[in-house]
């Protein structure tokens, strides 16, 4: 028999027979009433019948992929223990939580909302028909992707952001000062390194006195798809972690679950410390969709789960308390099912997404109105820059200029928070954040633990509570073990929430090749492929300090006003570079433009050096620097007039602006320091071939190799002389004609 049908038949039969499980409760605990238990039962029943309706819709081709909540209905009691202002990052099986929370906020229609979501209707109030996700803006439930455990780092960050936003008086904070965060997940998910990392980060913070008001709820149904969780594993794993309070409850028992969840919420709220709430439950109907449990579970095991149906246990409790009779509960169950059937017929008629434009409408979050930022006062600047103030108009290198710009940005935006490994007293590996912690304190310049997923999750979570995070990844190679936080999480939030949620931030990453006397792949990673293809993500990559100051300000503006996620990629090899053509020429140092001074460098504003028409060299970062050297040699020794174009923004590539900068040249040499496969030059070649087919294109890109150590560190990369040679090869015929 279909498992949903089997569970349904057993529930109905036992309600009819009044054959309900016994429960050990003789009286209600203070704070819980009979009517409240009846309300919780209604939420559980609605959750269950929504699962059944979803399956019925799927069978007719009117419903789409969804994972059920059956067996996890105890989460209704968890919801009841929290306040609707406590932001909830939920497991995909938590319909009962959302339904119960909807009763705490006036005007909610959870059944209608979820049916629209099952039917992938454009009117689905959370994702606009883009995915079946739980979530609701009025209920403070941001939607979650289905990537296991990927929501834990941001939940941890959001929890950390509550007290921090209060202490910084962040004007856009959305959570009350005494709010807590709730974050739920399955028992198999608890093993994921992302989950372990986030829980570890929460403990690490709380262990040293940091405020981390979060309740992790592990919904332990004993299995993850087909892989069993060893008996006792979750308790053994989490009951003795440092600074983590462990509580457990029986998710089949509404009273026990409510009591433990209330204790968890109260502890996190009062002590501002993390709690692990371990809720036992069962999984009914198998994992999802077409999963056939019989392939990996015995008949006895399946029957044991079905006999542990939480609805049966709630019914037993309500019958014993004489709150409802079995007959009344059967009526509630069947009436709810019938009502949902009727509403579903309406929901499936609601409009669907029909065009790419509709689907993509919220890839980019909406702009928000923010109070204008006033530049910091002269006194504030003098105090912050102290001894450096007098010398600020002297030309400086890239690392220093970024440091000055960060200081001014932090002076004018009190909600900016920096977070990263070693960025505190050490000032980062390359001194870019030197003195910032002394200037702004450890709560705004956070020396994080060594975990990139937690750093990015912290950023996303802080942004959820109105802060303006600037997390730092120490080296580009290390973004990869955390990239899902950018790809799967930060960049998808607006899409999956129809623009209702956003997590604006500027992620600073030091990277690219050419480090002298250093070499080695991990410190010279030269690929941005993984960032280029993320819809909606902006990638900035300045080649020099003057641009970096303007672009960093623009990146922060894009985050603040347009809610964008921006990666700010800093070329390490140019951090301390001072000279361009000759020793001590100082041509790669620039005076610092104070706030309000200097030109803005917005996305699409490419830099153009020179007005030569023989050849346009298009590049960025180190490649631009080398191209500028080549430009001089080409002019002086070969009589070739080139213009050198600095892309500045690597994603999205503004092909129209680039084509305008190239005109009137007929020949284009693209110099790309990234590995040829997946490099920005791939996009440029294709884009220019489409936009300007009359151009002759050539490119010089890095080999598809990792960077070696020592003297060979640059042999796979474009060089100044290589650029000169490529330019001469391209223009040879022209030169011959001229001669
Ligand atoms: C990173 C990742 N790997 C694999 C999957 C596929 N997957 C979806 S659910 C699931 C099992 C999760 O089990 P558990 O955490 O116990 O939750 P349950 O479904 O039992 O409630 C797996 C492996 C995924 N969604 N994400």
XYZ file of C-alpha atoms and ligand atoms in Angstrom:
765
model
C 0.000 0.000 0.000
C 1.088 3.584 -0.626
C 2.739 4.673 2.685
C 0.613 7.820 2.942
C -2.499 5.716 2.515
C -1.285 3.214 5.086
C -0.559 5.913 7.697
C -3.907 7.541 6.973
C -5.845 4.282 7.251
C -4.224 3.385 10.561
C -4.893 6.826 12.027
C -8.539 6.791 10.974
C -9.062 3.234 12.215
C -7.543 3.936 15.603
C -9.447 7.191 16.053
C -12.642 5.373 15.148
C -11.857 2.599 17.610
C -10.672 5.011 20.306
C -7.521 2.885 20.397
C -4.979 5.566 21.228
C -1.519 5.406 22.818
C -1.263 6.023 26.530
C 0.661 9.034 27.770
C 2.349 9.636 31.075
C 0.893 13.060 31.801
C -1.402 13.471 34.738
C -1.725 17.199 34.539
C -0.743 20.111 32.334
C 2.396 22.087 33.108
C 1.927 25.761 33.970
C 1.675 27.870 30.833
C -0.024 25.230 28.731
C -3.821 24.929 28.587
C -6.220 22.425 27.116
C -7.348 24.854 24.386
C -3.704 25.521 23.506
C -3.118 21.781 23.077
C -6.177 21.607 20.843
C -4.739 24.466 18.796
C -1.443 22.593 18.469
C -3.344 19.492 17.363
C -5.073 21.549 14.664
C -1.662 22.707 13.428
C -0.412 19.138 13.348
C -3.458 17.959 11.445
C -3.162 20.773 8.918
C 0.493 19.917 8.366
C -0.389 16.256 7.809
C -3.249 16.955 5.474
C -1.093 19.367 3.496
C 1.315 16.482 2.907
C -1.533 14.309 1.705
C -2.864 17.057 -0.538
C 0.603 17.651 -1.976
C 0.827 13.995 -2.924
C -2.600 14.077 -4.502
C -1.659 17.149 -6.528
C 1.591 15.527 -7.631
C -0.267 12.453 -8.825
C -2.385 14.718 -11.063
C 0.622 16.650 -12.372
C -0.580 19.769 -10.568
C 1.962 19.619 -7.739
C 5.738 19.442 -7.918
C 8.745 18.386 -5.886
C 8.210 18.614 -2.166
C 9.405 16.875 0.975
C 6.750 16.014 3.526
C 6.522 16.901 7.190
C 4.751 13.763 8.354
C 6.217 12.445 11.572
C 7.751 15.823 12.429
C 4.528 17.499 13.556
C 5.924 17.886 17.074
C 7.527 21.058 15.690
C 4.184 22.767 16.303
C 4.959 22.625 20.027
C 8.447 23.996 19.385
C 6.966 26.973 17.516
C 4.653 27.641 20.434
C 7.641 27.998 22.751
C 9.163 30.823 20.719
C 8.073 34.328 19.786
C 7.223 35.201 16.203
C 10.050 37.749 16.259
C 12.618 34.997 16.879
C 13.997 34.453 13.398
C 13.594 30.818 12.353
C 15.863 29.006 9.887
C 13.926 25.817 9.366
C 14.398 22.211 8.314
C 12.370 21.358 5.221
C 10.013 19.188 7.279
C 8.771 22.024 9.482
C 5.373 22.888 8.042
C 3.851 22.389 11.502
C 6.202 24.995 12.943
C 5.204 27.538 10.306
C 1.507 26.780 10.734
C 1.657 27.165 14.510
C 3.684 30.368 14.258
C 1.116 31.758 11.835
C -1.358 31.642 14.720
C 0.823 34.065 16.647
C 0.585 36.741 13.933
C -2.768 38.158 12.809
C -3.998 37.805 9.254
C -2.111 34.675 8.171
C -3.370 32.078 5.673
C -0.831 29.245 5.915
C -2.853 26.590 4.084
C -3.531 28.801 1.092
C 0.079 29.990 1.043
C 1.505 26.472 1.105
C -0.903 25.182 -1.518
C 0.181 28.000 -3.827
C 3.737 26.901 -3.159
C 2.946 23.240 -3.974
C 1.321 24.366 -7.207
C 4.354 26.561 -8.076
C 2.060 29.514 -8.518
C 3.509 32.951 -9.122
C 1.292 34.044 -6.234
C 3.101 31.800 -3.730
C 3.865 34.468 -1.141
C 7.350 33.314 -0.262
C 9.139 32.254 -3.430
C 6.704 33.477 -6.078
C 6.561 29.984 -7.581
C 10.313 29.467 -7.815
C 10.648 26.601 -5.351
C 8.622 24.792 -2.755
C 10.177 26.315 0.304
C 8.882 27.000 3.743
C 9.185 30.643 4.644
C 7.286 33.795 5.361
C 8.307 37.399 5.764
C 5.639 38.275 8.368
C 6.521 35.149 10.328
C 10.263 35.860 10.333
C 11.039 32.613 8.548
C 13.553 33.205 5.754
C 13.284 30.518 3.068
C 15.989 27.858 3.024
C 17.583 26.067 0.125
C 17.567 22.290 0.150
C 21.328 22.054 0.574
C 21.778 20.130 3.786
C 23.004 22.189 6.745
C 23.836 25.243 4.662
C 21.488 27.371 6.749
C 23.277 26.716 10.029
C 26.188 29.144 9.523
C 23.856 32.029 8.741
C 21.565 31.142 11.631
C 24.630 31.303 13.859
C 25.525 34.671 12.309
C 22.017 36.039 12.744
C 22.044 34.993 16.408
C 25.379 36.688 16.949
C 24.000 39.761 15.200
C 21.184 40.334 17.696
C 23.228 41.703 20.568
C 25.787 43.198 18.224
C 23.153 45.190 16.309
C 21.723 46.390 19.598
C 25.095 47.546 20.869
C 25.785 49.344 17.582
C 22.240 50.777 17.547
C 21.926 49.557 13.949
C 18.921 51.417 12.541
C 17.754 48.547 10.320
C 17.839 45.756 12.867
C 14.781 43.573 12.572
C 15.047 41.434 15.685
C 14.142 42.643 19.160
C 17.005 43.067 21.580
C 15.961 39.981 23.536
C 15.154 37.849 20.486
C 16.758 34.474 19.869
C 17.319 32.509 16.671
C 15.943 29.041 16.106
C 17.563 26.716 13.605
C 16.347 23.192 12.852
C 17.774 20.291 10.847
C 17.723 16.508 10.646
C 19.896 13.970 12.419
C 21.821 13.042 9.273
C 22.354 16.746 8.565
C 23.967 17.145 11.967
C 26.985 15.246 10.596
C 27.568 17.665 7.774
C 30.775 19.634 8.124
C 28.726 22.790 7.553
C 26.529 21.944 10.548
C 29.476 20.914 12.659
C 31.281 24.106 11.704
C 28.361 26.344 12.594
C 27.679 24.639 15.906
C 31.373 24.750 16.665
C 31.462 28.459 15.835
C 28.524 29.054 18.167
C 30.274 27.158 20.967
C 33.634 28.823 20.282
C 31.990 32.215 20.587
C 29.958 31.403 23.696
C 32.912 29.653 25.334
C 34.802 32.935 25.479
C 31.814 34.948 26.658
C 30.392 36.042 23.301
C 26.641 36.349 22.937
C 25.102 33.602 20.853
C 21.377 33.275 21.563
C 20.502 30.358 19.310
C 18.528 27.147 19.716
C 19.630 24.382 17.386
C 16.825 21.860 17.040
C 17.880 18.448 15.781
C 14.831 16.531 14.567
C 16.078 13.014 15.045
C 14.043 10.539 13.035
C 16.956 8.117 13.036
C 17.660 8.127 9.317
C 18.858 10.289 6.424
C 17.268 9.069 3.193
C 18.390 5.434 3.615
C 21.384 5.756 5.941
C 20.677 5.101 9.597
C 21.998 7.334 12.301
C 23.720 5.101 14.856
C 21.603 4.750 17.975
C 22.662 7.286 20.589
C 24.901 9.148 18.119
C 23.259 12.565 18.328
C 23.211 12.602 22.116
C 26.792 11.316 22.319
C 27.875 13.925 19.800
C 26.187 16.986 21.252
C 25.467 16.431 24.924
C 28.904 17.387 26.148
C 30.046 20.167 23.878
C 31.684 23.150 25.516
C 29.297 26.066 26.119
C 26.388 24.227 24.498
C 23.396 23.380 26.653
C 21.894 20.057 25.633
C 18.186 19.308 26.125
C 16.140 16.483 24.743
C 12.489 15.782 24.214
C 10.094 13.318 22.708
C 8.669 14.905 19.583
C 5.692 12.572 19.751
C 4.669 14.155 23.030
C 3.337 17.693 22.727
C 3.759 18.479 26.407
C 7.294 17.178 26.665
C 8.302 18.952 23.479
C 6.708 22.238 24.505
C 8.341 22.039 27.941
C 11.827 21.337 26.588
C 11.491 23.918 23.811
C 10.322 26.524 26.330
C 13.292 25.734 28.521
C 15.580 26.017 25.493
C 14.091 29.337 24.386
C 14.224 30.719 27.905
C 17.834 29.659 28.424
C 18.998 31.135 25.105
C 17.016 34.311 25.704
C 18.241 34.922 29.228
C 21.807 33.680 29.038
C 22.432 34.602 25.356
C 24.056 31.210 24.911
C 23.500 28.344 22.470
C 21.228 25.407 23.172
C 20.964 22.078 21.388
C 17.431 20.719 21.538
C 17.368 17.071 20.535
C 13.867 16.093 19.470
C 13.099 12.466 18.795
C 10.571 11.924 16.025
C 9.720 9.566 13.179
C 9.696 9.858 9.439
C 6.490 8.750 7.766
C 5.985 8.271 3.994
C 9.702 7.660 3.335
C 12.174 10.370 2.421
C 10.416 12.168 -0.411
C 8.492 11.647 -3.606
C 9.094 8.206 -5.040
C 11.368 6.925 -2.255
C 10.490 3.303 -1.465
C 11.409 2.685 2.151
C 10.888 -1.038 1.766
C 14.148 -1.153 -0.202
C 16.175 -0.410 2.912
C 13.881 -0.793 5.949
C 12.208 -3.951 7.172
C 8.432 -4.233 7.305
C 8.668 -4.216 11.132
C 10.633 -0.980 11.124
C 8.161 0.742 8.824
C 5.254 -0.478 10.914
C 6.946 0.681 14.117
C 7.280 4.199 12.670
C 3.666 4.192 11.564
C 2.593 3.133 15.049
C 4.558 6.105 16.403
C 2.547 8.574 14.366
C 2.680 11.866 16.344
C -0.976 12.531 15.526
C -1.959 9.325 17.306
C 0.065 10.366 20.343
C -1.445 13.854 20.386
C -4.899 12.304 20.051
C -4.153 10.008 22.992
C -3.102 13.003 25.076
C -6.147 15.098 24.173
C -8.478 12.181 24.820
C -6.936 11.522 28.237
C -7.195 15.193 29.139
C -10.780 15.119 27.906
C -9.996 18.085 25.697
C -11.440 16.324 22.637
C -13.066 12.978 21.986
C -11.622 10.610 19.376
C -14.716 11.271 17.279
C -14.146 15.030 17.389
C -10.534 14.530 16.420
C -11.522 12.342 13.513
C -13.887 15.095 12.376
C -11.128 17.692 12.629
C -8.837 15.437 10.606
C -11.359 14.663 7.891
C -12.847 18.162 7.681
C -9.343 19.594 7.316
C -8.590 17.170 4.494
C -11.812 18.008 2.674
C -11.315 21.745 3.114
C -7.766 21.528 1.765
C -9.023 19.561 -1.222
C -11.407 22.421 -2.046
C -8.811 25.140 -1.520
C -6.291 23.200 -3.604
C -8.662 23.270 -6.592
C -8.530 27.063 -6.399
C -4.783 27.210 -5.764
C -3.895 25.196 -8.870
C -5.786 27.685 -11.029
C -3.679 30.615 -9.870
C -1.167 31.995 -12.361
C 2.208 30.361 -12.876
C 5.505 31.898 -13.897
C 5.589 31.880 -17.667
C 8.622 33.799 -18.911
C 12.313 34.042 -18.184
C 11.781 37.664 -17.175
C 9.231 36.633 -14.550
C 11.467 33.895 -13.206
C 14.416 36.269 -13.029
C 12.548 39.254 -11.621
C 14.101 38.926 -8.171
C 17.547 37.604 -8.899
C 18.600 41.109 -8.017
C 17.073 42.339 -4.767
C 15.026 45.512 -4.723
C 16.664 48.793 -3.802
C 15.909 50.114 -0.372
C 15.653 53.633 0.869
C 18.479 54.402 3.224
C 19.250 57.635 4.999
C 21.976 59.513 3.177
C 25.422 58.953 4.611
C 27.205 62.039 5.759
C 30.930 61.886 5.404
C 32.669 61.581 8.754
C 33.453 64.833 10.509
C 36.964 66.243 10.383
C 37.328 65.674 14.135
C 36.262 62.042 13.881
C 38.703 61.492 11.060
C 41.523 63.225 12.840
C 40.924 61.119 15.931
C 40.683 57.862 13.972
C 43.656 58.415 11.694
C 45.686 60.044 14.489
C 49.338 60.197 13.501
C 48.551 59.247 9.907
C 46.244 62.166 9.316
C 48.863 64.678 8.295
C 50.455 62.382 5.704
C 47.239 61.215 4.081
C 47.630 63.146 0.862
C 50.956 61.458 0.091
C 50.728 58.797 -2.629
C 50.215 55.348 -1.124
C 50.102 51.755 -2.286
C 46.975 49.648 -2.708
C 47.006 47.950 0.716
C 47.272 51.276 2.510
C 44.587 52.925 0.427
C 42.131 50.097 1.103
C 42.910 50.455 4.798
C 42.177 54.203 4.699
C 38.960 53.655 2.751
C 37.789 50.994 5.213
C 38.451 53.409 8.056
C 36.378 56.172 6.495
C 33.590 53.759 5.580
C 33.462 52.486 9.142
C 33.450 56.023 10.475
C 30.476 56.990 8.363
C 28.507 53.701 8.659
C 28.237 52.523 12.224
C 26.595 49.285 11.065
C 29.666 48.128 9.098
C 31.262 45.111 10.740
C 34.445 43.428 9.497
C 35.032 39.749 10.162
C 37.838 37.424 9.186
C 40.844 35.391 10.200
C 43.700 37.444 11.674
C 42.152 40.788 10.734
C 42.349 42.081 14.328
C 45.579 43.111 16.063
C 47.692 41.498 13.338
C 45.924 43.585 10.705
C 45.547 40.700 8.269
C 48.281 38.838 6.424
C 49.050 41.906 4.325
C 48.322 44.703 6.804
C 45.206 45.777 4.953
C 43.191 45.867 8.167
C 46.045 47.242 10.289
C 44.907 49.393 13.215
C 41.231 48.906 12.399
C 40.534 46.927 15.538
C 42.299 49.556 17.616
C 40.188 52.203 15.892
C 36.809 50.479 16.057
C 37.053 47.807 18.719
C 36.805 44.021 18.601
C 33.057 43.945 18.058
C 33.320 45.795 14.735
C 36.567 44.180 13.609
C 35.996 40.579 14.527
C 38.902 38.179 14.637
C 37.035 35.025 13.688
C 37.802 31.397 14.176
C 39.428 29.545 11.317
C 36.422 28.455 9.295
C 35.479 30.103 6.018
C 31.937 28.714 6.057
C 31.390 30.320 9.433
C 32.915 33.608 8.260
C 30.578 33.857 5.276
C 27.655 32.524 7.295
C 28.381 35.152 9.925
C 28.253 37.805 7.214
C 24.952 36.541 5.816
C 23.451 36.290 9.283
C 24.587 39.762 10.333
C 22.994 41.150 7.182
C 19.743 39.408 8.130
C 19.643 41.667 11.153
C 20.402 44.978 9.470
C 24.171 45.118 9.843
C 26.490 45.839 6.918
C 29.054 43.037 6.998
C 32.391 43.040 5.224
C 33.689 39.499 5.760
C 37.177 38.662 4.556
C 38.494 35.439 3.054
C 42.235 35.325 3.577
C 43.112 33.828 0.186
C 41.043 33.160 -2.921
C 41.914 29.436 -2.788
C 40.152 29.197 0.558
C 36.832 30.538 -0.619
C 36.301 27.194 -2.293
C 35.638 25.213 0.842
C 32.946 27.755 1.694
C 31.720 28.777 -1.718
C 28.244 27.335 -1.254
C 27.641 30.062 1.297
C 28.021 32.500 -1.601
C 26.666 30.435 -4.495
C 23.885 28.507 -2.824
C 22.959 30.821 0.015
C 23.797 34.531 -0.175
C 23.165 34.842 -3.896
C 19.914 32.893 -3.973
C 18.088 34.494 -1.062
C 16.372 37.237 -3.015
C 15.415 34.749 -5.748
C 13.827 32.252 -3.361
C 12.080 34.934 -1.351
C 10.744 36.973 -4.284
C 12.902 39.868 -3.155
C 11.528 39.961 0.390
C 14.785 38.923 2.017
C 18.283 40.012 1.133
C 21.702 39.579 2.685
C 23.733 42.494 1.375
C 27.433 42.327 2.019
C 30.858 42.981 0.594
C 33.136 39.954 0.716
C 36.778 40.962 0.548
C 39.020 38.275 -0.891
C 42.765 38.531 -1.429
C 43.876 36.574 -4.454
C 45.393 36.114 -7.916
C 48.993 35.360 -8.853
C 52.384 37.043 -9.371
C 53.502 37.191 -5.758
C 57.236 37.597 -5.902
C 59.409 35.172 -3.966
C 56.395 33.311 -2.717
C 54.579 31.376 -5.355
C 52.560 28.284 -4.707
C 49.032 27.615 -5.775
C 47.180 28.318 -2.571
C 48.464 31.859 -2.196
C 48.316 32.603 -5.907
C 45.047 31.055 -6.986
C 44.142 32.504 -10.345
C 40.619 31.458 -11.150
C 37.363 33.290 -10.615
C 35.303 30.769 -12.555
C 33.336 29.868 -9.486
C 32.278 33.475 -8.952
C 31.628 34.512 -12.536
C 28.584 32.388 -13.168
C 26.574 33.193 -10.064
C 23.451 35.074 -11.090
C 23.239 38.464 -9.413
C 26.695 38.395 -7.831
C 28.920 41.392 -8.504
C 32.671 40.826 -8.690
C 34.908 43.871 -8.364
C 38.637 43.645 -8.982
C 40.657 46.869 -8.783
C 44.127 47.064 -10.266
C 45.314 50.065 -8.284
C 44.718 51.936 -5.067
C 42.885 54.924 -6.503
C 40.311 52.689 -8.158
C 40.149 50.445 -5.102
C 39.063 53.334 -2.878
C 36.296 54.398 -5.263
C 35.224 50.810 -5.964
C 35.129 49.823 -2.308
C 32.896 52.800 -1.580
C 30.696 51.819 -4.493
C 30.609 48.192 -3.299
C 29.403 49.327 0.114
C 26.836 51.592 -1.525
C 25.631 48.687 -3.666
C 25.204 46.595 -0.531
C 23.588 49.340 1.550
C 21.240 50.810 -1.013
C 20.759 48.014 -3.525
C 21.116 45.062 -1.133
C 23.665 43.428 -3.419
C 26.223 40.771 -2.631
C 29.590 42.005 -3.867
C 32.878 40.142 -3.991
C 35.781 42.546 -3.767
C 38.812 40.724 -5.130
C 42.103 42.315 -4.171
C 45.236 41.430 -6.193
C 47.774 40.517 -3.533
C 50.805 41.068 -5.743
C 49.801 44.701 -6.203
C 49.149 45.433 -2.517
C 52.605 46.868 -1.919
C 53.561 47.643 -5.518
C 54.751 51.221 -5.879
C 56.448 51.429 -9.236
C 55.248 50.828 -12.761
C 57.918 51.411 -15.395
C 61.094 51.998 -13.431
C 62.381 51.613 -9.920
C 61.234 54.423 -7.652
C 58.952 55.980 -10.273
C 56.094 55.635 -7.758
C 53.649 55.412 -10.643
C 51.519 52.753 -8.897
C 50.962 54.850 -5.787
C 48.090 57.269 -5.542
C 46.923 59.971 -3.187
C 43.961 59.055 -1.029
C 40.673 60.618 -2.086
C 38.717 61.434 1.078
C 34.961 60.724 1.139
C 33.182 63.009 -1.292
C 36.355 63.506 -3.314
C 37.410 61.621 -6.417
C 35.260 60.105 -9.109
C 32.805 57.297 -8.482
C 33.640 54.003 -10.203
C 30.337 52.242 -10.700
C 29.787 48.792 -12.263
C 30.393 49.068 -15.973
C 32.719 52.055 -15.577
C 35.789 50.614 -17.238
C 39.120 52.409 -17.018
C 40.834 53.499 -20.230
C 44.473 54.531 -20.387
C 45.634 56.154 -23.574
C 43.788 56.864 -26.771
C 45.783 54.777 -29.229
C 43.834 53.240 -32.050
C 46.198 50.544 -33.301
C 45.205 48.092 -30.623
C 43.001 47.880 -27.554
C 44.396 45.752 -24.749
C 41.645 44.644 -22.395
C 42.675 43.394 -18.994
C 42.298 43.747 -15.212
C 44.346 43.572 -12.004
C 47.941 42.319 -12.564
C 47.250 41.865 -16.257
C 46.304 45.520 -16.510
C 49.466 46.534 -14.654
C 51.620 44.475 -17.032
C 49.689 45.750 -20.034
C 50.465 49.299 -18.977
C 54.161 48.418 -19.010
C 53.770 46.775 -22.387
C 51.895 49.804 -23.728
C 54.916 52.011 -23.091
C 57.329 49.597 -24.742
C 55.024 49.182 -27.733
C 54.828 52.946 -28.173
C 58.472 53.757 -27.610
C 60.147 50.851 -29.344
C 57.608 49.799 -31.930
C 55.620 52.921 -32.725
C 52.375 51.234 -31.805
C 49.609 53.327 -30.267
C 47.535 51.247 -27.860
C 44.843 51.971 -25.359
C 44.695 49.799 -22.281
C 41.301 49.068 -20.819
C 40.857 48.045 -17.201
C 37.678 46.025 -16.758
C 37.535 46.785 -13.008
C 34.284 44.801 -12.645
C 34.566 41.135 -13.643
C 30.947 40.143 -13.171
C 28.648 40.959 -14.678
C 30.692 42.084 -17.694
C 29.160 45.201 -19.191
C 29.779 44.313 -22.827
C 28.273 47.538 -24.162
C 30.592 49.657 -22.020
C 33.568 47.506 -22.972
C 32.726 47.748 -26.673
C 32.458 51.537 -26.353
C 35.869 51.717 -24.688
C 37.412 49.593 -27.444
C 36.033 51.706 -30.295
C 37.610 52.930 -32.563
C 40.203 50.109 -32.413
C 39.761 47.200 -34.827
C 42.080 44.870 -32.953
C 41.648 43.677 -29.411
C 44.110 41.768 -27.280
C 42.632 40.346 -24.102
C 45.144 39.777 -21.332
C 43.796 37.499 -18.647
C 45.819 36.291 -15.677
C 43.221 33.683 -14.790
C 43.409 30.108 -16.022
C 42.114 30.065 -19.552
C 39.283 27.645 -18.798
C 36.509 29.501 -17.074
C 38.415 32.784 -17.138
C 36.753 36.178 -17.656
C 38.334 36.190 -21.111
C 35.990 33.373 -22.119
C 33.078 35.662 -21.505
C 34.822 38.575 -23.173
C 35.704 36.637 -26.323
C 32.171 35.376 -26.663
C 30.596 38.711 -25.789
C 32.740 40.700 -28.204
C 32.265 38.155 -30.978
C 28.529 38.653 -30.554
C 28.526 42.400 -29.981
C 31.233 43.464 -32.411
C 31.903 40.701 -34.972
C 34.035 43.081 -37.046
C 36.794 43.090 -34.392
C 39.899 40.949 -34.650
C 40.268 39.253 -31.296
C 43.165 37.537 -29.635
C 43.884 36.562 -26.077
C 46.711 35.817 -23.766
C 45.568 33.927 -20.708
C 47.151 31.839 -17.997
C 47.770 28.181 -18.694
C 45.349 25.649 -17.278
C 47.780 24.910 -14.484
C 48.191 25.515 -10.795
C 50.880 27.989 -9.796
C 54.197 26.428 -8.756
C 56.578 27.601 -6.078
C 59.656 29.806 -6.379
C 61.172 31.086 -9.603
C 58.713 29.272 -11.805
C 55.805 31.016 -10.074
C 54.977 33.204 -13.051
C 55.844 30.985 -16.003
C 52.254 29.896 -16.575
C 51.003 33.486 -16.464
C 50.929 36.280 -19.034
C 54.052 38.457 -18.851
C 54.920 41.958 -19.979
C 57.083 40.622 -22.789
C 54.435 38.108 -23.768
C 51.950 40.941 -24.095
C 54.358 42.924 -26.232
C 54.915 39.899 -28.467
C 51.206 39.167 -28.784
C 50.477 42.805 -29.613
C 53.192 42.840 -32.272
C 51.925 39.608 -33.773
C 48.439 41.056 -34.012
C 49.564 44.271 -35.599
C 52.345 42.914 -37.817
C 50.394 43.231 -41.018
C 49.313 46.751 -40.175
C 52.927 47.674 -39.495
C 54.024 46.133 -42.788
C 51.441 48.189 -44.631
C 52.563 51.353 -42.913
C 56.208 50.619 -43.746
C 24.775 18.998 0.807
C 23.691 18.004 0.460
N 24.010 16.707 0.240
C 23.056 15.816 -0.049
C 21.742 16.186 -0.122
C 20.666 15.161 -0.456
N 19.809 14.944 0.736
C 18.634 15.567 0.868
S 17.890 15.211 2.301
C 19.110 14.158 2.767
C 19.012 13.409 4.077
C 18.817 14.297 5.249
O 18.510 13.526 6.370
P 18.208 14.176 7.765
O 19.121 15.293 8.007
O 18.206 13.104 8.775
O 16.772 14.792 7.584
P 15.414 14.035 7.301
O 15.187 14.094 5.825
O 15.539 12.624 7.794
O 14.409 14.807 8.051
C 20.089 14.102 1.790
C 21.284 13.250 1.845
C 21.452 17.550 0.074
N 20.210 18.019 -0.006
N 22.420 18.420 0.378
